[in-house]
Amino acid sequence: MRSITQNWSRKAFYLKADLSNFFVSIDKHVLWEQITVKVHEPFWQWLAHTILFHDPRENVIVQSGPRLLAQVPPHKSLFSAPADTGLPIGNLSSQFFANVHLDALDQFCKHRLKARHYTRYVDDFVLLAESTQWLSQALQRIEHFLGSRLHAQLNPKKTILQPVSRGIDFAGQVILPWRRITRPRTLRQALHRLEHMPDADVYASGNSYLGLARQASASHHAQAQLCRALLKRGHAVDGMHLTKAFRKAPTTSRKDTHETPAL
């Protein structure tokens, strides 16, 4: 962003998009073709095929109740996906396969579109340009490429084209001129959870949220809000740097105290 705006002195625009229901909608046959281009040794092909085409719905242990499971929209659940479609979110193999799958998108954007400024994190990607017309044309070509090559489509509700000066919401932070802040929605969710979660979870979760917030360059306000929430739950915090919470001191009753008898 600093490069294309020449250190924020010129106007530029960004196109941000992500794939609709990415993991659930991956076509395993398309992904398998991509794998076999690079993997030729029979054992590794067999292993990759075994992992890729394993159906996680077979012999599955469902820990949630039927009522809670019913709240998951069908288009976001592997239980509703067609055969040989979708990868289980959270598996290390799924994360690796996702990058193999979307390498085709990277190559298309860099070598076919000739995008000078392009970045991707899993299925979220951003292109920067001086012209909104160029970005609009790039969007149309990307949509056609995804549909014809990967059998995928973009989420229209998350496709954004606007000036970079308004900030880019990407990978948990909002990148603005001269600073980065924690995504406001993430901060609101963190504060809500810290207020309502069980006491036993507050210490670990609080430090995790503080670790997330301090990665932003302009994070003092977010860290202060998190620290106030932790103080309300009875935890002490590092008042100088606002980067760490300490465990709540255990409460003791009079029955638990033992006084040393007088000599």
Tab-separated table of C-alpha atoms in Angstrom:
chain	number	residue	atom	x	y	z
A	1	MET	CA	0.000	0.000	0.000
A	2	ARG	CA	2.862	2.372	0.763
A	3	SER	CA	4.471	1.437	-2.542
A	4	ILE	CA	1.478	2.028	-4.805
A	5	THR	CA	0.552	5.289	-3.037
A	6	GLN	CA	4.198	6.408	-2.849
A	7	ASN	CA	4.042	6.594	0.918
A	8	TRP	CA	0.389	7.712	1.003
A	9	SER	CA	0.956	10.711	-1.275
A	10	ARG	CA	-1.080	9.357	-4.216
A	11	LYS	CA	-4.542	7.886	-4.574
A	12	ALA	CA	-4.994	4.148	-5.121
A	13	PHE	CA	-7.762	1.568	-4.879
A	14	TYR	CA	-8.120	-1.989	-3.695
A	15	LEU	CA	-10.225	-4.994	-4.594
A	16	LYS	CA	-10.808	-7.404	-1.718
A	17	ALA	CA	-12.676	-10.680	-2.145
A	18	ASP	CA	-12.929	-14.201	-0.826
A	19	LEU	CA	-14.365	-17.471	-2.044
A	20	SER	CA	-17.879	-18.473	-1.085
A	21	ASN	CA	-17.954	-21.388	1.402
A	22	PHE	CA	-14.397	-22.196	0.392
A	23	PHE	CA	-13.519	-25.365	2.314
A	24	VAL	CA	-16.982	-26.897	2.029
A	25	SER	CA	-17.157	-26.365	-1.748
A	26	ILE	CA	-13.694	-27.563	-2.867
A	27	ASP	CA	-13.990	-30.047	-5.739
A	28	LYS	CA	-11.678	-32.907	-4.735
A	29	HIS	CA	-11.285	-34.124	-8.313
A	30	VAL	CA	-9.971	-30.718	-9.419
A	31	LEU	CA	-7.625	-30.645	-6.432
A	32	TRP	CA	-6.415	-34.182	-7.171
A	33	GLU	CA	-5.464	-33.153	-10.706
A	34	GLN	CA	-3.419	-30.291	-9.242
A	35	ILE	CA	-1.640	-32.632	-6.834
A	36	THR	CA	-0.713	-35.200	-9.485
A	37	VAL	CA	0.995	-32.491	-11.557
A	38	LYS	CA	3.646	-32.197	-8.827
A	39	VAL	CA	3.504	-35.568	-7.030
A	40	HIS	CA	4.676	-38.509	-9.139
A	41	GLU	CA	6.063	-41.097	-6.702
A	42	PRO	CA	3.456	-43.881	-6.220
A	43	PHE	CA	3.582	-44.013	-2.410
A	44	TRP	CA	3.081	-40.276	-1.985
A	45	GLN	CA	0.303	-40.297	-4.547
A	46	TRP	CA	-1.413	-43.109	-2.638
A	47	LEU	CA	-1.027	-41.252	0.677
A	48	ALA	CA	-2.315	-37.948	-0.722
A	49	HIS	CA	-5.255	-39.699	-2.383
A	50	THR	CA	-6.123	-41.552	0.835
A	51	ILE	CA	-6.175	-38.344	2.879
A	52	LEU	CA	-7.923	-36.243	0.251
A	53	PHE	CA	-10.759	-38.630	-0.565
A	54	HIS	CA	-11.399	-39.815	2.980
A	55	ASP	CA	-15.002	-38.959	3.863
A	56	PRO	CA	-15.008	-37.412	7.377
A	57	ARG	CA	-18.741	-38.050	7.621
A	58	GLU	CA	-18.192	-41.801	7.925
A	59	ASN	CA	-18.099	-43.157	11.494
A	60	VAL	CA	-18.173	-39.593	12.788
A	61	ILE	CA	-18.686	-38.802	16.480
A	62	VAL	CA	-21.016	-35.803	16.807
A	63	GLN	CA	-20.426	-34.125	20.161
A	64	SER	CA	-23.035	-31.386	19.784
A	65	GLY	CA	-26.725	-32.004	20.252
A	66	PRO	CA	-29.052	-32.185	17.236
A	67	ARG	CA	-30.635	-28.816	18.066
A	68	LEU	CA	-27.271	-27.042	18.120
A	69	LEU	CA	-26.083	-28.800	14.969
A	70	ALA	CA	-29.283	-27.751	13.187
A	71	GLN	CA	-28.248	-24.097	13.621
A	72	VAL	CA	-25.390	-24.571	11.134
A	73	PRO	CA	-26.572	-23.409	7.669
A	74	PRO	CA	-26.662	-26.329	5.213
A	75	HIS	CA	-24.293	-24.611	2.775
A	76	LYS	CA	-21.638	-24.399	5.526
A	77	SER	CA	-21.858	-28.020	6.640
A	78	LEU	CA	-20.004	-30.997	5.167
A	79	PHE	CA	-23.038	-33.114	6.067
A	80	SER	CA	-24.892	-31.348	3.240
A	81	ALA	CA	-22.028	-31.305	0.715
A	82	PRO	CA	-22.134	-33.542	-2.371
A	83	ALA	CA	-19.886	-36.576	-2.584
A	84	ASP	CA	-16.164	-35.830	-3.181
A	85	THR	CA	-16.718	-32.189	-2.277
A	86	GLY	CA	-15.346	-30.248	0.684
A	87	LEU	CA	-12.470	-30.527	3.164
A	88	PRO	CA	-12.775	-30.660	6.968
A	89	ILE	CA	-11.889	-27.251	8.393
A	90	GLY	CA	-9.079	-27.415	10.944
A	91	ASN	CA	-7.174	-30.406	9.582
A	92	LEU	CA	-3.544	-29.595	8.801
A	93	SER	CA	-3.929	-31.479	5.535
A	94	SER	CA	-6.879	-29.233	4.614
A	95	GLN	CA	-4.796	-26.099	5.134
A	96	PHE	CA	-2.019	-27.503	2.971
A	97	PHE	CA	-4.415	-28.673	0.250
A	98	ALA	CA	-6.084	-25.235	0.264
A	99	ASN	CA	-2.800	-23.560	-0.694
A	100	VAL	CA	-2.172	-26.175	-3.373
A	101	HIS	CA	-5.669	-25.532	-4.730
A	102	LEU	CA	-5.425	-21.741	-4.802
A	103	ASP	CA	-1.926	-21.634	-6.229
A	104	ALA	CA	-3.776	-21.609	-9.555
A	105	LEU	CA	-5.428	-18.325	-8.544
A	106	ASP	CA	-2.050	-16.860	-7.534
A	107	GLN	CA	-0.513	-17.781	-10.886
A	108	PHE	CA	-3.498	-16.369	-12.750
A	109	CYS	CA	-3.406	-13.021	-10.933
A	110	LYS	CA	0.351	-12.565	-11.230
A	111	HIS	CA	1.016	-13.934	-14.722
A	112	ARG	CA	-2.256	-13.539	-16.616
A	113	LEU	CA	-3.657	-10.382	-15.051
A	114	LYS	CA	-0.129	-9.001	-14.514
A	115	ALA	CA	-1.175	-7.711	-11.083
A	116	ARG	CA	1.733	-5.783	-9.570
A	117	HIS	CA	0.271	-5.756	-6.053
A	118	TYR	CA	-1.490	-8.952	-4.996
A	119	THR	CA	-1.650	-10.899	-1.753
A	120	ARG	CA	-3.677	-13.836	-0.463
A	121	TYR	CA	-4.296	-15.494	2.904
A	122	VAL	CA	-6.164	-18.809	2.484
A	123	ASP	CA	-9.239	-17.722	0.460
A	124	ASP	CA	-9.041	-13.970	1.196
A	125	PHE	CA	-7.142	-11.959	-1.404
A	126	VAL	CA	-6.441	-8.315	-2.237
A	127	LEU	CA	-5.361	-6.547	-5.426
A	128	LEU	CA	-4.170	-2.928	-5.511
A	129	ALA	CA	-4.196	-0.623	-8.535
A	130	GLU	CA	-4.348	3.034	-9.514
A	131	SER	CA	-7.519	2.464	-11.554
A	132	THR	CA	-10.958	1.222	-10.488
A	133	GLN	CA	-11.607	0.267	-14.119
A	134	TRP	CA	-8.629	-2.116	-14.128
A	135	LEU	CA	-9.792	-3.685	-10.853
A	136	SER	CA	-13.346	-4.101	-12.183
A	137	GLN	CA	-12.055	-5.878	-15.266
A	138	ALA	CA	-9.766	-8.020	-13.104
A	139	LEU	CA	-12.746	-9.009	-10.950
A	140	GLN	CA	-14.699	-10.202	-13.992
A	141	ARG	CA	-11.763	-12.256	-15.251
A	142	ILE	CA	-11.155	-13.769	-11.806
A	143	GLU	CA	-14.790	-14.778	-11.481
A	144	HIS	CA	-14.691	-16.484	-14.882
A	145	PHE	CA	-11.396	-18.221	-14.070
A	146	LEU	CA	-12.612	-19.527	-10.708
A	147	GLY	CA	-15.812	-20.906	-12.195
A	148	SER	CA	-14.218	-22.578	-15.204
A	149	ARG	CA	-10.952	-23.784	-13.631
A	150	LEU	CA	-11.674	-24.459	-9.943
A	151	HIS	CA	-15.477	-24.804	-9.939
A	152	ALA	CA	-15.573	-22.065	-7.288
A	153	GLN	CA	-17.212	-18.668	-6.941
A	154	LEU	CA	-16.681	-15.459	-5.005
A	155	ASN	CA	-18.848	-14.321	-2.137
A	156	PRO	CA	-20.603	-11.216	-3.529
A	157	LYS	CA	-21.322	-9.876	-0.031
A	158	LYS	CA	-17.598	-9.754	0.757
A	159	THR	CA	-16.361	-8.271	-2.502
A	160	ILE	CA	-15.167	-4.699	-1.886
A	161	LEU	CA	-13.709	-2.087	-4.243
A	162	GLN	CA	-12.824	1.268	-2.699
A	163	PRO	CA	-9.904	3.669	-2.005
A	164	VAL	CA	-7.087	2.288	0.125
A	165	SER	CA	-7.330	5.417	2.297
A	166	ARG	CA	-10.503	3.952	3.864
A	167	GLY	CA	-8.519	1.005	5.165
A	168	ILE	CA	-8.287	-2.652	4.186
A	169	ASP	CA	-9.806	-5.208	6.533
A	170	PHE	CA	-7.432	-8.150	6.070
A	171	ALA	CA	-6.187	-11.037	8.232
A	172	GLY	CA	-7.681	-9.705	11.465
A	173	GLN	CA	-6.486	-6.118	11.164
A	174	VAL	CA	-7.565	-2.948	9.394
A	175	ILE	CA	-4.634	-1.429	7.504
A	176	LEU	CA	-4.958	2.366	7.379
A	177	PRO	CA	-2.553	5.128	6.347
A	178	TRP	CA	0.328	5.129	8.830
A	179	ARG	CA	-1.207	2.570	11.192
A	180	ARG	CA	-2.855	-0.819	11.684
A	181	ILE	CA	-5.666	-1.468	14.169
A	182	THR	CA	-7.372	-4.625	15.398
A	183	ARG	CA	-10.545	-5.385	13.452
A	184	PRO	CA	-13.396	-3.678	15.407
A	185	ARG	CA	-15.696	-6.694	15.092
A	186	THR	CA	-12.990	-8.960	16.531
A	187	LEU	CA	-12.513	-6.603	19.463
A	188	ARG	CA	-16.257	-6.454	20.178
A	189	GLN	CA	-16.486	-10.243	20.146
A	190	ALA	CA	-13.485	-10.533	22.461
A	191	LEU	CA	-14.953	-8.103	24.989
A	192	HIS	CA	-18.318	-9.876	24.919
A	193	ARG	CA	-16.742	-13.275	25.437
A	194	LEU	CA	-14.504	-12.101	28.277
A	195	GLU	CA	-17.556	-10.713	30.017
A	196	HIS	CA	-19.615	-13.905	29.806
A	197	MET	CA	-17.188	-16.850	29.645
A	198	PRO	CA	-16.587	-19.128	32.675
A	199	ASP	CA	-13.986	-17.959	35.200
A	200	ALA	CA	-11.693	-20.874	34.381
A	201	ASP	CA	-11.309	-19.693	30.761
A	202	VAL	CA	-10.746	-15.973	31.312
A	203	TYR	CA	-6.992	-16.077	32.041
A	204	ALA	CA	-5.970	-18.024	28.921
A	205	SER	CA	-8.449	-16.284	26.624
A	206	GLY	CA	-7.563	-12.842	27.939
A	207	ASN	CA	-3.861	-13.317	27.262
A	208	SER	CA	-4.675	-14.699	23.831
A	209	TYR	CA	-6.736	-11.619	22.954
A	210	LEU	CA	-4.007	-9.314	24.278
A	211	GLY	CA	-1.478	-11.153	22.117
A	212	LEU	CA	-3.702	-10.620	19.099
A	213	ALA	CA	-4.263	-6.927	19.813
A	214	ARG	CA	-0.610	-6.026	20.350
A	215	GLN	CA	0.273	-7.230	16.837
A	216	ALA	CA	-1.355	-4.077	15.473
A	217	SER	CA	0.833	-0.988	15.333
A	218	ALA	CA	-1.889	1.235	16.864
A	219	SER	CA	-3.194	-1.149	19.501
A	220	HIS	CA	-3.148	0.818	22.765
A	221	HIS	CA	-6.884	1.558	22.783
A	222	ALA	CA	-7.815	-2.080	22.091
A	223	GLN	CA	-5.388	-3.352	24.738
A	224	ALA	CA	-6.781	-0.902	27.298
A	225	GLN	CA	-10.342	-2.100	26.669
A	226	LEU	CA	-9.288	-5.735	27.042
A	227	CYS	CA	-7.412	-4.964	30.251
A	228	ARG	CA	-10.447	-3.226	31.732
A	229	ALA	CA	-12.553	-6.290	30.916
A	230	LEU	CA	-9.979	-8.527	32.627
A	231	LEU	CA	-9.879	-6.282	35.701
A	232	LYS	CA	-13.655	-6.589	36.027
A	233	ARG	CA	-13.249	-10.368	36.067
A	234	GLY	CA	-10.779	-10.095	38.960
A	235	HIS	CA	-7.478	-10.536	37.105
A	236	ALA	CA	-4.467	-8.266	37.488
A	237	VAL	CA	-2.825	-6.856	34.352
A	238	ASP	CA	0.511	-5.379	33.347
A	239	GLY	CA	-0.396	-1.736	33.862
A	240	MET	CA	2.645	-0.332	32.060
A	241	HIS	CA	2.571	-2.206	28.752
A	242	LEU	CA	-0.989	-3.637	28.763
A	243	THR	CA	0.285	-6.892	27.277
A	244	LYS	CA	-0.336	-9.523	29.953
A	245	ALA	CA	-2.923	-10.702	32.456
A	246	PHE	CA	-2.078	-12.546	35.658
A	247	ARG	CA	-3.970	-15.365	37.305
A	248	LYS	CA	-6.603	-14.430	39.808
A	249	ALA	CA	-5.453	-14.995	43.383
A	250	PRO	CA	-7.268	-17.957	44.939
A	251	THR	CA	-9.835	-17.020	47.548
A	252	THR	CA	-9.410	-18.518	51.016
A	253	SER	CA	-11.904	-18.848	53.815
A	254	ARG	CA	-11.174	-18.675	57.514
A	255	LYS	CA	-11.447	-22.434	57.716
A	256	ASP	CA	-8.615	-22.769	55.195
A	257	THR	CA	-6.191	-20.492	57.111
A	258	HIS	CA	-3.851	-21.930	59.705
A	259	GLU	CA	-2.413	-19.607	62.314
A	260	THR	CA	0.906	-20.392	63.949
A	261	PRO	CA	0.334	-20.959	67.664
A	262	ALA	CA	2.003	-18.524	70.011
A	263	LEU	CA	5.101	-19.772	71.806
